[in-house]
Short mmCIF file of C-alpha atoms in Angstrom, two decimals:
data_model
loop_
_atom_site.label_atom_id
_atom_site.label_comp_id
_atom_site.label_asym_id
_atom_site.label_seq_id
_atom_site.Cartn_x
_atom_site.Cartn_y
_atom_site.Cartn_z
CA MET Z 41 -0.01 0.00 -0.02
CA ARG Z 42 2.87 2.32 0.83
CA ASN Z 43 4.40 1.81 -2.68
CA ILE Z 44 1.11 2.64 -4.34
CA SER Z 45 0.78 5.90 -2.34
CA PHE Z 46 4.36 6.87 -3.14
CA SER Z 47 3.88 6.05 -6.83
CA PHE Z 48 0.65 8.06 -6.84
CA LEU Z 49 2.42 11.14 -5.33
CA VAL Z 50 5.28 10.86 -7.86
CA MET Z 51 2.77 10.65 -10.69
CA ILE Z 52 0.87 13.74 -9.44
CA PHE Z 53 4.13 15.62 -9.17
CA LEU Z 54 5.17 14.71 -12.70
CA ILE Z 55 1.75 15.61 -14.17
CA SER Z 56 1.67 18.98 -12.40
CA GLY Z 57 5.17 19.72 -13.72
CA CYS Z 58 4.15 18.88 -17.26
CA SER Z 59 0.97 20.95 -17.13
CA SER Z 60 2.62 24.29 -16.53
CA SER Z 61 1.76 27.08 -18.99
CA ASN Z 62 3.66 27.50 -22.23
CA PRO Z 63 6.66 29.78 -21.58
CA THR Z 64 5.96 31.76 -24.72
CA GLU Z 65 2.58 32.66 -23.28
CA GLU Z 66 4.05 34.11 -20.09
CA ARG Z 67 4.31 37.84 -20.16
CA SER Z 68 7.64 39.51 -19.79
CA LYS Z 69 8.22 41.06 -16.37
CA SER Z 70 11.15 43.06 -17.59
CA MET Z 71 11.34 46.66 -16.53
CA LEU Z 72 14.11 47.50 -18.99
CA TYR Z 73 13.10 50.16 -21.52
CA ASP Z 74 14.87 52.84 -23.48
CA PHE Z 75 13.28 56.26 -23.18
CA ASN Z 76 14.29 59.45 -24.97
CA GLU Z 77 14.71 62.39 -22.60
CA PRO Z 78 14.33 66.04 -23.57
CA TYR Z 79 17.54 67.96 -24.16
CA ARG Z 80 16.14 71.50 -24.48
CA PHE Z 81 14.12 73.03 -21.62
CA PRO Z 82 12.02 76.23 -21.31
CA PHE Z 83 13.93 77.18 -18.12
CA GLU Z 84 17.40 76.55 -16.68
CA VAL Z 85 17.65 73.03 -15.20
CA ASN Z 86 20.20 72.59 -12.40
CA GLU Z 87 18.87 69.47 -10.70
CA VAL Z 88 17.95 66.20 -12.42
CA ARG Z 89 16.85 62.91 -10.91
CA THR Z 90 15.00 59.78 -11.99
CA GLU Z 91 12.55 57.67 -10.06
CA ILE Z 92 11.18 54.21 -10.82
CA ALA Z 93 7.94 53.17 -9.10
CA ILE Z 94 8.09 49.46 -8.32
CA ASP Z 95 5.21 49.03 -5.85
CA ASN Z 96 3.75 46.24 -7.96
CA PRO Z 97 5.56 45.79 -11.29
CA ASP Z 98 3.02 43.14 -12.38
CA VAL Z 99 0.26 45.80 -12.33
CA LEU Z 100 1.83 49.25 -12.87
CA GLN Z 101 5.24 50.35 -14.09
CA GLN Z 102 6.08 54.05 -13.77
CA TYR Z 103 9.20 56.02 -14.62
CA ILE Z 104 9.50 59.64 -13.53
CA PHE Z 105 12.19 62.05 -14.70
CA HIS Z 106 12.48 65.24 -12.64
CA TYR Z 107 14.01 68.43 -14.07
CA LYS Z 108 14.21 71.33 -11.65
CA ASN Z 109 15.61 74.81 -11.14
CA LYS Z 110 16.37 75.08 -7.43
CA GLN Z 111 16.37 78.86 -7.34
CA THR Z 112 13.07 79.52 -9.14
CA THR Z 113 11.45 76.26 -7.92
CA GLN Z 114 10.29 75.56 -11.48
CA GLU Z 115 9.93 71.81 -12.03
CA LEU Z 116 9.07 69.60 -14.92
CA ARG Z 117 8.20 65.94 -14.50
CA TYR Z 118 8.32 63.59 -17.45
CA ILE Z 119 6.12 60.63 -16.38
CA LEU Z 120 5.81 57.39 -18.29
CA SER Z 121 3.32 54.95 -16.84
CA LYS Z 122 2.03 51.63 -18.03
CA VAL Z 123 -0.81 49.53 -16.65
CA ILE Z 124 0.19 45.96 -17.43
CA ASP Z 125 -2.25 44.03 -19.58
CA GLU Z 126 -4.48 47.11 -20.00
CA PRO Z 127 -3.03 50.03 -21.95
CA GLU Z 128 -4.06 53.42 -20.55
CA LYS Z 129 -6.02 55.76 -22.74
CA ILE Z 130 -5.99 59.51 -22.49
CA SER Z 131 -9.22 61.20 -21.63
CA SER Z 132 -9.45 64.17 -24.00
CA GLN Z 133 -12.15 65.84 -21.93
CA GLY Z 134 -11.03 69.33 -20.91
CA LYS Z 135 -7.77 69.03 -22.91
CA GLN Z 136 -6.80 70.86 -26.04
CA PRO Z 137 -5.63 68.53 -28.84
CA PHE Z 138 -2.39 69.09 -30.74
CA GLU Z 139 -0.68 67.16 -33.50
CA LEU Z 140 2.96 66.36 -32.88
CA GLU Z 141 5.66 66.40 -35.55
CA ASN Z 142 5.32 62.60 -36.03
CA GLY Z 143 1.56 62.99 -36.69
CA LYS Z 144 0.45 61.55 -33.36
CA GLN Z 145 -2.07 63.27 -31.14
CA ALA Z 146 -1.15 65.01 -27.89
CA TYR Z 147 -3.39 66.83 -25.42
CA TYR Z 148 -2.64 70.03 -23.50
CA GLU Z 149 -4.18 70.88 -20.16
CA GLU Z 150 -3.64 73.68 -17.64
CA ASP Z 151 -4.99 75.00 -14.39
CA GLU Z 152 -3.80 77.74 -11.99
CA THR Z 153 -0.91 75.68 -10.55
CA SER Z 154 0.21 73.41 -13.41
CA GLN Z 155 0.43 72.82 -17.14
CA SER Z 156 0.66 69.42 -18.81
CA ILE Z 157 0.83 67.69 -22.15
CA TRP Z 158 -0.27 64.07 -22.54
CA ARG Z 159 0.31 61.53 -25.31
CA GLU Z 160 0.18 57.80 -25.85
CA SER Z 161 3.64 56.36 -26.23
CA GLU Z 162 5.09 53.18 -27.62
CA LYS Z 163 4.95 49.89 -25.82
CA GLY Z 164 1.63 50.78 -24.12
CA PHE Z 165 2.98 53.72 -22.05
CA LEU Z 166 1.09 56.92 -21.28
CA ALA Z 167 3.57 59.79 -21.39
CA ARG Z 168 3.05 63.22 -19.91
CA PHE Z 169 5.01 66.31 -19.04
CA VAL Z 170 3.76 68.12 -15.98
CA TYR Z 171 5.14 71.65 -15.18
CA TYR Z 172 4.64 73.54 -11.90
CA ILE Z 173 6.48 75.68 -9.37
CA ASN Z 174 7.14 75.29 -5.62
CA GLY Z 175 5.99 71.70 -5.41
CA ASN Z 176 2.70 72.52 -7.19
CA LEU Z 177 1.68 74.70 -4.21
CA ASN Z 178 1.72 78.12 -5.87
CA GLN Z 179 -0.08 79.58 -8.86
CA LEU Z 180 2.07 79.81 -11.99
CA ASN Z 181 1.38 83.54 -12.64
CA ASN Z 182 4.60 84.93 -14.28
CA TYR Z 183 6.12 81.46 -14.53
CA LYS Z 184 3.49 80.12 -16.86
CA LEU Z 185 4.98 78.54 -20.04
CA ASP Z 186 3.75 78.94 -23.60
CA GLU Z 187 1.90 75.94 -24.89
CA SER Z 188 4.51 75.68 -27.59
CA ASP Z 189 7.16 74.98 -24.91
CA LEU Z 190 5.35 71.84 -23.78
CA ILE Z 191 4.66 70.79 -27.37
CA ASP Z 192 8.41 71.18 -28.06
CA LEU Z 193 9.20 68.89 -25.10
CA ALA Z 194 6.82 66.21 -26.38
CA ASN Z 195 8.32 66.48 -29.89
CA GLN Z 196 11.85 65.97 -28.47
CA VAL Z 197 11.03 62.57 -26.91
CA GLN Z 198 9.13 60.90 -29.75
#
């Protein structure tokens, strides 16, 4: 009886090992991507840093590039985010559409404390530039950028 039980367990183990999913069907969990960064900014940049959000890389991958002027507190964030298995779509509601140099659509949005431009990027990423001052606590007033400055940034990273 003991041999039968042992044989049965070995057979279950072998069957479960053979029934695993096809490796080509498994999604890549790689977080290695090449992104173009802007090289021309609408203000002097004297602090640059990059952040990778890895709270749950199987659900959301997010890369954030920070470009800041420490004296004026102007900051620009280039954010690339990807919801795994479900590409994000841009809501165009309340945003002004623009066509980029490559013919793709981008959307401009502003309020009293920030300005942003959004576009769908390659490999399922949602890309956006968000500009603000003093940690997004103050109104832009004299620091407001021209829409063309944000469009230029989006054109640089296509």
